[in-house]
Coordinates of C-alpha atoms and ligand atoms in Angstrom, one line a residue:
X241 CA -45.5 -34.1 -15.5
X242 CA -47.2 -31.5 -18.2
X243 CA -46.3 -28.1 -18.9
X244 CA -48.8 -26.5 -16.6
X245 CA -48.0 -28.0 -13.6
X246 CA -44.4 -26.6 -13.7
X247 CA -45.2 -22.8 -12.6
X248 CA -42.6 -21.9 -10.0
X249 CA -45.0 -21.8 -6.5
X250 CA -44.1 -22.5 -3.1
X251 CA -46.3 -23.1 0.2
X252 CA -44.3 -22.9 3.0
X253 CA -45.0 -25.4 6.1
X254 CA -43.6 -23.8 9.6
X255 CA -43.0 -27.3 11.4
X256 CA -41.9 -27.7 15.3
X257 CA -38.2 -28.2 14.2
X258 CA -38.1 -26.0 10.6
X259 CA -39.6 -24.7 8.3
X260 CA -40.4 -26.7 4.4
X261 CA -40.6 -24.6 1.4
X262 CA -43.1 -26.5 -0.6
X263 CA -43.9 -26.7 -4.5
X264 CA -47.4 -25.6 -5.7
X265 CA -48.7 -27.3 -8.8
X266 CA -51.1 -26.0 -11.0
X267 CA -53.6 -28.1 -13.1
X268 CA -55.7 -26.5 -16.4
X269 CA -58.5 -26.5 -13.9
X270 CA -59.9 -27.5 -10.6
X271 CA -57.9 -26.9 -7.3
X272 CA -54.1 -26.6 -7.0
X273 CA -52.1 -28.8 -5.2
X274 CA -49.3 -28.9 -2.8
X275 CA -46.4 -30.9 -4.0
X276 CA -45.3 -33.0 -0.7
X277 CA -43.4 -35.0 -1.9
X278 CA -40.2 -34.2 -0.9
X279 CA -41.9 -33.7 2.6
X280 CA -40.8 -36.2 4.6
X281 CA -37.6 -36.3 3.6
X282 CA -36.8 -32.8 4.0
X283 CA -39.5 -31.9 7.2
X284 CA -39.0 -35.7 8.8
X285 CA -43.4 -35.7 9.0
X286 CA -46.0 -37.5 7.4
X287 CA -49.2 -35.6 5.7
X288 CA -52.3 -37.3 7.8
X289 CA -55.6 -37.8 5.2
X290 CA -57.2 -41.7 6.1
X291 CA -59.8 -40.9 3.6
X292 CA -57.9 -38.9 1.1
X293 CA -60.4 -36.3 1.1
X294 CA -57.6 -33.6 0.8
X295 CA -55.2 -35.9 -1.0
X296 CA -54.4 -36.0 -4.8
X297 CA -53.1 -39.5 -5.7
X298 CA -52.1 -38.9 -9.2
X299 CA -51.8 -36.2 -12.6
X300 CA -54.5 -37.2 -14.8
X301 CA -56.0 -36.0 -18.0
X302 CA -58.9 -37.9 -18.1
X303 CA -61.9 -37.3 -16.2
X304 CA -62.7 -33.4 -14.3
X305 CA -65.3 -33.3 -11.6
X306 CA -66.5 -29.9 -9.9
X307 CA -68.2 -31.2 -6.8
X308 CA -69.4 -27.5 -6.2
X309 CA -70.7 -27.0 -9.6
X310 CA -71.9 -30.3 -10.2
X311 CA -69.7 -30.3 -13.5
X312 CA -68.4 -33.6 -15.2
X313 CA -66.1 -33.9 -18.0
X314 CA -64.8 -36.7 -19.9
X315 CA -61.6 -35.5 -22.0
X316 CA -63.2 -32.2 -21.6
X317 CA -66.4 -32.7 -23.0
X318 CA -69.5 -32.5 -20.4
X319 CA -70.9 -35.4 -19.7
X320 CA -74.3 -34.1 -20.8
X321 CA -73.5 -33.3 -24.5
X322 CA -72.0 -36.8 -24.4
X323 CA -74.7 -38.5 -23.1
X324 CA -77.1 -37.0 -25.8
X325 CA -75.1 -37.5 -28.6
X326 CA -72.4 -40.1 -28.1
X327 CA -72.5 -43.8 -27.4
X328 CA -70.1 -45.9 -25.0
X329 CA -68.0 -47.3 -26.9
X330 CA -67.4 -43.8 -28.7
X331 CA -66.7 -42.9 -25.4
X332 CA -64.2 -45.6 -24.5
X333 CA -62.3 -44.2 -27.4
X334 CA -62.3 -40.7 -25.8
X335 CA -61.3 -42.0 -22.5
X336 CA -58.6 -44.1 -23.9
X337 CA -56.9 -42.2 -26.8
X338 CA -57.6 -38.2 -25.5
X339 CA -59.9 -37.4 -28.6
X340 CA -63.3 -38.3 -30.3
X341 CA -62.4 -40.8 -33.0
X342 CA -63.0 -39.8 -36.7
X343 CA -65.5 -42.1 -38.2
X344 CA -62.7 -44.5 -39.2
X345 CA -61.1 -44.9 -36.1
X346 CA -64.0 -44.9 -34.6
X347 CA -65.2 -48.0 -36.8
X348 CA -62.0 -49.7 -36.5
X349 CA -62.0 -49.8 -32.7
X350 CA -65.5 -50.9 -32.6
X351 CA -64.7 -54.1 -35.2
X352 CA -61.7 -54.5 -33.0
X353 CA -63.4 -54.7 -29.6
X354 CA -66.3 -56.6 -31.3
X355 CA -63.6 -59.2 -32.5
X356 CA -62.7 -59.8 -29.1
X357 CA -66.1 -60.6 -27.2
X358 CA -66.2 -64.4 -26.8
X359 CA -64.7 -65.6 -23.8
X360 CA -62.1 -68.7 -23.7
X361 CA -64.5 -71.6 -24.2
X362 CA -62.7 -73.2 -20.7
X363 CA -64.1 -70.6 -18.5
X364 CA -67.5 -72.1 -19.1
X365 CA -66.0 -75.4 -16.8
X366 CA -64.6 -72.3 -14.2
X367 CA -68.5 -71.0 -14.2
X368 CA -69.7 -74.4 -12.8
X369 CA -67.7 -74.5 -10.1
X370 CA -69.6 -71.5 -8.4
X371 CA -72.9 -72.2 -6.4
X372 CA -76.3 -71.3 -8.1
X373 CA -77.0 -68.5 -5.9
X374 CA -73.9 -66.9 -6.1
X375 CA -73.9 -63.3 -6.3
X376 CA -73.0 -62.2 -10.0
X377 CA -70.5 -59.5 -8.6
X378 CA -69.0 -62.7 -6.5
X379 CA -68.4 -64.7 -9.8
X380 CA -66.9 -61.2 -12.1
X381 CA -64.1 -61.0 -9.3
X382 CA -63.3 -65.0 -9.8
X383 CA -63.6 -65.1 -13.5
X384 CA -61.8 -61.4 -13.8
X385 CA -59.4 -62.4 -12.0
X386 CA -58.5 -65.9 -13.5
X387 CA -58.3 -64.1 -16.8
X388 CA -55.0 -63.6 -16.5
X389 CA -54.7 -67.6 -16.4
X390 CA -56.4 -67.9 -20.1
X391 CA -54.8 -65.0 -21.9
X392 CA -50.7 -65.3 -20.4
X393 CA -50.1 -63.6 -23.6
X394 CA -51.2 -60.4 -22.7
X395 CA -50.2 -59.9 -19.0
X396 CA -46.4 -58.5 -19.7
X397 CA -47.7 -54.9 -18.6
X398 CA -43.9 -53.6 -19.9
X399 CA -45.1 -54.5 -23.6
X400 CA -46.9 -51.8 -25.1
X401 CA -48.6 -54.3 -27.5
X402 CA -49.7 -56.3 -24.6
X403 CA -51.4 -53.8 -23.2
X404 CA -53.3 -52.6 -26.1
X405 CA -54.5 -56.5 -26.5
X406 CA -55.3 -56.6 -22.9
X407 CA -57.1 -53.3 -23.0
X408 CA -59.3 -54.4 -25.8
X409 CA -60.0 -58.0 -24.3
X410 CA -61.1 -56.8 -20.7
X411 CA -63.5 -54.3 -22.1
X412 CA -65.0 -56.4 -24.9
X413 CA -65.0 -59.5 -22.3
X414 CA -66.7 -58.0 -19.6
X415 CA -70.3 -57.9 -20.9
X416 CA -70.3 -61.8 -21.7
X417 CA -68.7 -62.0 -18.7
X418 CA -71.1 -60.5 -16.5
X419 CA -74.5 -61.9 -18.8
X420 CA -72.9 -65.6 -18.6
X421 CA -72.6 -64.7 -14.1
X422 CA -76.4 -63.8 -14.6
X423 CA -77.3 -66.9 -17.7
X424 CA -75.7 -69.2 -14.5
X425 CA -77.5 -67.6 -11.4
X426 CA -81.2 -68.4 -13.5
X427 CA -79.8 -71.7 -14.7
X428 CA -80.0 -71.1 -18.0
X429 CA -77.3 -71.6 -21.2
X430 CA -75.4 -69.4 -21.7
X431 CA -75.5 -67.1 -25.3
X432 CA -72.6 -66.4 -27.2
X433 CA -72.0 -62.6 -28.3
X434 CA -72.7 -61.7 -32.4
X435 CA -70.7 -59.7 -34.5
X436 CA -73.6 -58.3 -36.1
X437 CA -74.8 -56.0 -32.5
X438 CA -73.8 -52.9 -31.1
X439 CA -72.4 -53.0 -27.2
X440 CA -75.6 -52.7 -25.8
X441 CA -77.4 -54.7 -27.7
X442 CA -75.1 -57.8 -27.4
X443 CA -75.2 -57.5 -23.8
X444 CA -78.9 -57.5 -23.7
X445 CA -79.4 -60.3 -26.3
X446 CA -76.4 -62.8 -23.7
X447 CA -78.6 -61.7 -21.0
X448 CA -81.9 -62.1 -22.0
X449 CA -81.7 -64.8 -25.2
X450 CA -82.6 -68.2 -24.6
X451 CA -81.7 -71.1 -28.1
X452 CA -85.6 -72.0 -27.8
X453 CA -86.5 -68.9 -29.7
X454 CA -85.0 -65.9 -31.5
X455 CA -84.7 -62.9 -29.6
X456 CA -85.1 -59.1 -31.1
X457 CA -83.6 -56.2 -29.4
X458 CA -85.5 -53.5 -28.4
X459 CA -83.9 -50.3 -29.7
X460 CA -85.2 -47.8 -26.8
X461 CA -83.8 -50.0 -24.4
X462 CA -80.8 -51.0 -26.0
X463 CA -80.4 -47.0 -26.1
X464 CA -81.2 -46.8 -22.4
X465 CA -78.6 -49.4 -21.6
X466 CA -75.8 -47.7 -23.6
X467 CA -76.7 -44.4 -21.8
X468 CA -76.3 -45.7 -18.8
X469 CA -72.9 -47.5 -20.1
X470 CA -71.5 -44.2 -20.8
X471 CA -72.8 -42.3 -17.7
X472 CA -70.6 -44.7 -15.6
X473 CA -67.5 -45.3 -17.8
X474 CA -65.2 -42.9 -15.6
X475 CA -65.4 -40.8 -12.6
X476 CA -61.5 -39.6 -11.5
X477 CA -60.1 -41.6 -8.5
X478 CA -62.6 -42.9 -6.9
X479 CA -62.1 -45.7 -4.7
X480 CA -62.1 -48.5 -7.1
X481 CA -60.0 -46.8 -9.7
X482 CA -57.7 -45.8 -7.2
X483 CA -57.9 -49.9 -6.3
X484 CA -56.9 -50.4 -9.7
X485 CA -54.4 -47.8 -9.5
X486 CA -52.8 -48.9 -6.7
X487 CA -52.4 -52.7 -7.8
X488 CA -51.5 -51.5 -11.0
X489 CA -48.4 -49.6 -9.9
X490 CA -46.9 -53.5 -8.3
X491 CA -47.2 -54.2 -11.8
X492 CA -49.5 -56.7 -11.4
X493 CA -51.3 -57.8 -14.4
X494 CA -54.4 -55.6 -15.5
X495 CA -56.5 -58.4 -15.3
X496 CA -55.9 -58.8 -11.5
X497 CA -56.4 -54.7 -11.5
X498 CA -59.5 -54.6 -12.9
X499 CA -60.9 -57.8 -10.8
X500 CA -59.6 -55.7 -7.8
X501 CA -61.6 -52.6 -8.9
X502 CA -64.5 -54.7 -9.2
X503 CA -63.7 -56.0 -5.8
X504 CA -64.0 -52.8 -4.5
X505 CA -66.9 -51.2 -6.3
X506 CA -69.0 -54.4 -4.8
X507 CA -69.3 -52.3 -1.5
X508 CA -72.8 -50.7 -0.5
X509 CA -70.9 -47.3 0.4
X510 CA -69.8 -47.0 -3.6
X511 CA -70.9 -49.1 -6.7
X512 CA -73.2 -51.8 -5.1
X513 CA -75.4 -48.9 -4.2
X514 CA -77.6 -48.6 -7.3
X515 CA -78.6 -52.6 -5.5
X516 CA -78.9 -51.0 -2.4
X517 CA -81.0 -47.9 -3.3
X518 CA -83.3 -49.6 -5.4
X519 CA -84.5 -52.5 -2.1
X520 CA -84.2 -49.1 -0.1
X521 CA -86.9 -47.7 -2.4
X522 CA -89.2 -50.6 -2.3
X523 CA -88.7 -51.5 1.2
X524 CA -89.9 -47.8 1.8
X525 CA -93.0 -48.9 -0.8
X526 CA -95.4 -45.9 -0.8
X527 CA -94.9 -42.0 -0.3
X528 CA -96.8 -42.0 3.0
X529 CA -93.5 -44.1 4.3
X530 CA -90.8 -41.5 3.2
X531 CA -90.5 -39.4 6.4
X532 CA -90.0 -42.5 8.5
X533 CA -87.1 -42.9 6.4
X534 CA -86.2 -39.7 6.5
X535 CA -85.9 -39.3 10.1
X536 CA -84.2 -42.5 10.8
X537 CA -81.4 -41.0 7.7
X538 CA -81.0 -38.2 10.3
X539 CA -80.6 -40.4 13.3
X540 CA -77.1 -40.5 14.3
X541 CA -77.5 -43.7 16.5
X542 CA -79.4 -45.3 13.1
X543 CA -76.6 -46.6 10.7
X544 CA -79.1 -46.4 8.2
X545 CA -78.1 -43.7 5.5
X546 CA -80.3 -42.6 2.1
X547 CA -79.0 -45.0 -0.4
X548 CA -78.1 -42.7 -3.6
X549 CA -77.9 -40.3 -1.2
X550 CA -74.5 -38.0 -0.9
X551 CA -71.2 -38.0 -2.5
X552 CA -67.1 -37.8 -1.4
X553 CA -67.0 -34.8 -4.5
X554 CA -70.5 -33.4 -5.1
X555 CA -71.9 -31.4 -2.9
X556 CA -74.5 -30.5 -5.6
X557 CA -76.7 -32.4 -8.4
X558 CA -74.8 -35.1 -9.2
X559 CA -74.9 -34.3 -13.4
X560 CA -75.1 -38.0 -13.9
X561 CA -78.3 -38.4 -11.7
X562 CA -79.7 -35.6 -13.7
X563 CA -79.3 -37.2 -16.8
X564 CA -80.7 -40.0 -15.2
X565 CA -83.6 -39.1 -13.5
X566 CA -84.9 -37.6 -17.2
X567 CA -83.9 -40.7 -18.6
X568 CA -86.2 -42.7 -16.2
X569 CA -89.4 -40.7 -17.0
X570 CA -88.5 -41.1 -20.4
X571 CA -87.6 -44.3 -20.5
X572 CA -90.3 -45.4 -18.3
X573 CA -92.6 -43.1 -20.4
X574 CA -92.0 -45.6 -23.7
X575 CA -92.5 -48.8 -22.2
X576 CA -96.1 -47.7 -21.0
X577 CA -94.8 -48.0 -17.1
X578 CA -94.6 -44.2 -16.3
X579 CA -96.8 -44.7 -13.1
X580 CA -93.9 -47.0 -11.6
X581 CA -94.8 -46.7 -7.7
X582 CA -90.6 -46.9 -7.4
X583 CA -90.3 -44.2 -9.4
X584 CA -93.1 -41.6 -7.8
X585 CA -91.4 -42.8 -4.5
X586 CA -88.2 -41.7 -5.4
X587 CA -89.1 -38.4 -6.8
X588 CA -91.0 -38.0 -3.6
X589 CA -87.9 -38.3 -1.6
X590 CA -85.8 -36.4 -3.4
X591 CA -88.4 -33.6 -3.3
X592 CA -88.2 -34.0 0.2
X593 CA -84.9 -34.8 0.9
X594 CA -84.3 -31.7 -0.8
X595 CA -86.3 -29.1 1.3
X596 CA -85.0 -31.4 4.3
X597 CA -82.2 -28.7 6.4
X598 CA -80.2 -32.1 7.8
X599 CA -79.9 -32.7 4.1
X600 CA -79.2 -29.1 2.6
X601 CA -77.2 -28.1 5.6
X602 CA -75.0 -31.6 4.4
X603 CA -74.6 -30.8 0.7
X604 CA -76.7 -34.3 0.4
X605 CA -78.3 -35.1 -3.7
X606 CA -79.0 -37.9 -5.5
X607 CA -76.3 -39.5 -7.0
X608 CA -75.8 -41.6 -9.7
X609 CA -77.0 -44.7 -8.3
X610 CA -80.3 -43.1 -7.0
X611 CA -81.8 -43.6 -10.4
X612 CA -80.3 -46.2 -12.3
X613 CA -81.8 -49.1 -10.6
X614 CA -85.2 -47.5 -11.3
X615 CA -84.0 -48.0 -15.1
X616 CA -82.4 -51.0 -14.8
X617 CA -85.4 -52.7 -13.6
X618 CA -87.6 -51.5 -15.8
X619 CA -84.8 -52.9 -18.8
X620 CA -85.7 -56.3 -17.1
X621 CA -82.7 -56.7 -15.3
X622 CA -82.7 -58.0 -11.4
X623 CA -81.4 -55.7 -8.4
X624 CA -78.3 -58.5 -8.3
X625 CA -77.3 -57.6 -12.3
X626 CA -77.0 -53.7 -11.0
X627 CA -73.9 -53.4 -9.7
X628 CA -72.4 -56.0 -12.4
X629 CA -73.5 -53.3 -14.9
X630 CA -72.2 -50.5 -13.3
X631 CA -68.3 -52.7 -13.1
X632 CA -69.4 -54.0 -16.8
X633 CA -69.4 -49.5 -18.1
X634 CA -66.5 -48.6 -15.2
X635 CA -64.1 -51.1 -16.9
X636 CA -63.4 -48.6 -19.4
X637 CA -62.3 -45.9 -17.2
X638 CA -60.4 -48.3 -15.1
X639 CA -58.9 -49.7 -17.9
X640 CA -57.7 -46.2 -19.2
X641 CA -56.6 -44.5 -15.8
X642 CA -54.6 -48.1 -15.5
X643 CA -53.0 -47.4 -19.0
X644 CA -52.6 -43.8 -18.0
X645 CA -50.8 -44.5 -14.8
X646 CA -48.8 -47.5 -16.5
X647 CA -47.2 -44.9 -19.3
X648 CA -46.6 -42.1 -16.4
X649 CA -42.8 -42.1 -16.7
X650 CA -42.7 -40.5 -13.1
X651 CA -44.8 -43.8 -11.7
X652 CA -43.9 -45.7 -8.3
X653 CA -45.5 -48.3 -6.8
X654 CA -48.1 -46.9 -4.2
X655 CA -46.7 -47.0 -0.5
X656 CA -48.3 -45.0 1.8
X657 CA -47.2 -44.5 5.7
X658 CA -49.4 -44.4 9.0
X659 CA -49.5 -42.3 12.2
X660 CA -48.4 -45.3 14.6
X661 CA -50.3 -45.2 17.8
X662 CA -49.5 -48.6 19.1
X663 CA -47.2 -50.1 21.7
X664 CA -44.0 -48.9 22.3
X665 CA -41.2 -51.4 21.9
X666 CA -41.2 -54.0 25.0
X667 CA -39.8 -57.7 25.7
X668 CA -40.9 -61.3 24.8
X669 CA -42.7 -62.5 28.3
X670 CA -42.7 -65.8 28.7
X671 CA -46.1 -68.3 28.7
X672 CA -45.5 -69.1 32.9
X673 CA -44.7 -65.3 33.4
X674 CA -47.8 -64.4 31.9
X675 CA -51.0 -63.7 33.8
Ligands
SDX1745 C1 -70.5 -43.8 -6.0 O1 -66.3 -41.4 -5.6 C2 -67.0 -41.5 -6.6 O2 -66.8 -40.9 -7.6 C3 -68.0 -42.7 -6.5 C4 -69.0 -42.8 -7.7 C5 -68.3 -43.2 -9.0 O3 -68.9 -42.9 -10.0 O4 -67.3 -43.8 -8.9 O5 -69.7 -41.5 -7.9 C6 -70.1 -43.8 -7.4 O6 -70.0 -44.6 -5.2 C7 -71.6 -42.9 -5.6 C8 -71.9 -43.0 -4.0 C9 -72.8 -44.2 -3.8 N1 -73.0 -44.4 -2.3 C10 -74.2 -44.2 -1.7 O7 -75.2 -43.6 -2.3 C11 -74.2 -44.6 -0.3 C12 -74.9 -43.5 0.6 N2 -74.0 -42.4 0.6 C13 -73.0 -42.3 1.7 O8 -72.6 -43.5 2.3 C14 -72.0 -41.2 1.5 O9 -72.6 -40.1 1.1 C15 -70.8 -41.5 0.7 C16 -70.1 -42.7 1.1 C17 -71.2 -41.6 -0.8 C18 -69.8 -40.3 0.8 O10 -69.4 -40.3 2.1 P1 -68.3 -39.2 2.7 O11 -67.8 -38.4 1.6 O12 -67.3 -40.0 3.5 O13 -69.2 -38.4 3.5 P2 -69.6 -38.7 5.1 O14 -69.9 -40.1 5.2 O15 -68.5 -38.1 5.9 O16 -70.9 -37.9 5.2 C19 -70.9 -36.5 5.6 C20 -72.1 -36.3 6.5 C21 -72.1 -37.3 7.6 O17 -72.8 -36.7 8.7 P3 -71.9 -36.1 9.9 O18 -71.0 -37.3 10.5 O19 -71.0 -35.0 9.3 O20 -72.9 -35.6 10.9 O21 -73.3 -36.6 5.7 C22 -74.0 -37.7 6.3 C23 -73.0 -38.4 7.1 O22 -73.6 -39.1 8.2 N3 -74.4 -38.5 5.1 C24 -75.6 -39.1 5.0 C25 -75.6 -39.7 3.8 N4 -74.4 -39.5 3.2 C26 -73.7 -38.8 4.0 N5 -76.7 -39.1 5.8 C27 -77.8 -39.8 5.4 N6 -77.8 -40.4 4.2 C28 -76.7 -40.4 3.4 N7 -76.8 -41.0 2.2

């Protein structure tokens, strides 16, 4: 526990029986929190949160989100300077080690993760045992997961050189791991990563290279993709880096974390909805449909809900989206396809959305996922290959919350309790005395 979360505080909780004097902690920003830890064992209650929207998990100095102000910091820096001026893997040093990386680190790191981008040549056979049609996110759980059966020398989480290797293998695997999931759903060979690309552009060249021809990366989009690498590296403890979190604190290997993460990020409520929001878009089609939509996102008895739409933390701009939603009309703008009908559509609905009171009275923006599909597509990549991306950038900040938590001296494996409202304790009836 730092420095700053020592200040002598208390918060005192009058309960039925007593009364619990209760620690305040103070962070360097954001809210403060009420240390409960000793809560049950001194008060004999539980705290109550199923969705932990009042709940801090963890200490972390990573990532700092201000829902209100729609701020997002990565180590500090806003996510907007980094966006302009940095590149993902310079911010998967920043995540990782706490600071930017002079030019020499920063070149060693990349030639280290670089070094590390083929795959095991035996997960090719574990690949053909999945169905054609398989969803890419379905095969990145399976072959996530399996990793820890090809690299056994890197799953001893207690060894700190262990994890470094297995840190530096699950982010330099992941993007020939998810372009060999989308090389098998087309049916085409798969492309082995060079030394001689960037991030980006090795990604793009294992997705979209075929050994008929040679294949030249297209630096605007190459640029696009990183941004968008780097928009989703981290985000605090969301759900699927509290996933990862969680597993991690069994000490389970990280490959199993990280294969849980992605597990969880799949779900339409949270990663897989940059998949869902774009078919939301295009089913909506034309900006004459958008108040249908609209009024059936108001409709309680509706379970549809605006895809992109609303966030756990921001009840403002998501900065990401903003970041985004230039990035589309730029990047739109250079490959000639500004008048994208998806694109006018979804500035459409935000515009409306926006002046909407069910949506204003909500706190309801865009959110990341509003626009990336938008981007995404017009890189060339299907809606399935969206939320792959999104796990491909978020391994980063899953992989450094999972070191964080990992070299947290104060860490305990994750147990929480329940409010039990189920049967009271009665007798085994037997079959004939049953009705
Ligand atoms: C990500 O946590 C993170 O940081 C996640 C993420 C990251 O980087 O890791 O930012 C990535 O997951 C972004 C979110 C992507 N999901 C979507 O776009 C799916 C659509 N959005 C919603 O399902 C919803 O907004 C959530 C899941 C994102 C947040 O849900 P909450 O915080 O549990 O809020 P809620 O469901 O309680 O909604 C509050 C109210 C409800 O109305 P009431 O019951 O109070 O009357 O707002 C309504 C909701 O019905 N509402 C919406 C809506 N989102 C919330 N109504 C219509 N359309 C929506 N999109």
């Amino acid at each position: 526990m730092s420095e700053e979360t020592h200040k002598a505080e208390t918060a005192r909780l009058d309960l039925p029986e007593k009364a619990v004097e209760l620690p305040v902690l103070h962070g360097t920003m954001g809210p403060d929190v009420v240390d409960i830890r000793r809560l049950y064992a001194d008060g004999g209650v539980f705290t109550f949160d199923p969705g932990f929207t009042s709940t801090a998990s963890c200490e972390s100095k990573i990532t700092f989100i201000d829902g209100d102000r729609g701020i997002l910091l990565y180590r500090g820096y806003p996510i907007e300077q980094l966006a302009e001026k940095s590149h993902h893997l310079e911010v998967a040093y920043l995540l990782l080690y706490g600071d930017l990386p002079t030019a020499a680190e920063l070149e060693d790191f990349e030639e280290r993760i670089t070094r590390h981008t083929m795959v095991h040549e035996q997960m090719h056979y574990f690949y053909r045992g999945f169905r054609r049609d398989a969803h890419p996110m379905a095969i990145m759980v399976g072959v996530v997961g399996a990793m820890s059966a090809f690299y056994q020398d890197s799953t001893d989480i207690n060894d700190p050189e262990q994890r470094e290797i297995a840190s530096f293998r699950m982010i330099a695997k992941i993007p020939t791991i998810a372009a060999m999931a989308y090389k098998y759903s087309i049916g085409q060979p798969f492309i082995y990563p060079r030394n001689d690309l960037d991030y980006a552009s090795n990604f793009l060249r294992m997705c979209f290279a075929v050994p008929a021809e040679d294949y030249e990366v297209d630096p605007i989009i190459a640029r696009a993709l990183d941004r968008i690498f780097l928009l989703h590296a981290d985000h605090e403890q969301n759900a699927s880096t509290s996933t990862v979190r969680l597993a991690g604190s069994s000490g389970a290997n990280p490959f199993a974390c990280i294969a849980a993460g992605i597990a969880c990020l799949w779900g339409p409520a949270h990663g897989g909805a940059n998949e869902a929001a774009l078919n939301m878009l295009r089913e909506i089609g034309t900006v004459d449909r958008i108040p249908e939509y609209i009024r059936r996102a108001k409709d309680k008895s509706d379970p549809f809900r605006l895809m992109g739409f609303g966030h756990r933390v921001y009840k403002n701009f998501d900065p990401r989206a903003k970041v985004l939603k230039k990035s589309a009309d730029e990047v739109l703008g250079l490959l000639g396809i500004e008048n994208n009908p998806t694109l006018q559509v979804a500035k459409e609905l935000e515009r409306i959305a926006l002046e909407d009171d069910y949506f204003i009275e909500k706190k309801l923006y865009p959110n990341v996922d509003f626009y990336s599909g938008i981007i995404l597509e017009a890189l060339g990549f299907p809606t399935s290959m969206f939320t792959p991306i999104f796990a491909l950038s978020r391994t980063v900040g899953w992989i450094a919350q999972w070191k964080e938590m990992i070299s947290d001296p104060t860490q305990k494996i994750g147990r929480p309790r329940q409010l039990y409202t189920g049967p009271t304790p009665r007798d085994y009836v037997d079959i004939e005395y049953r009705s």
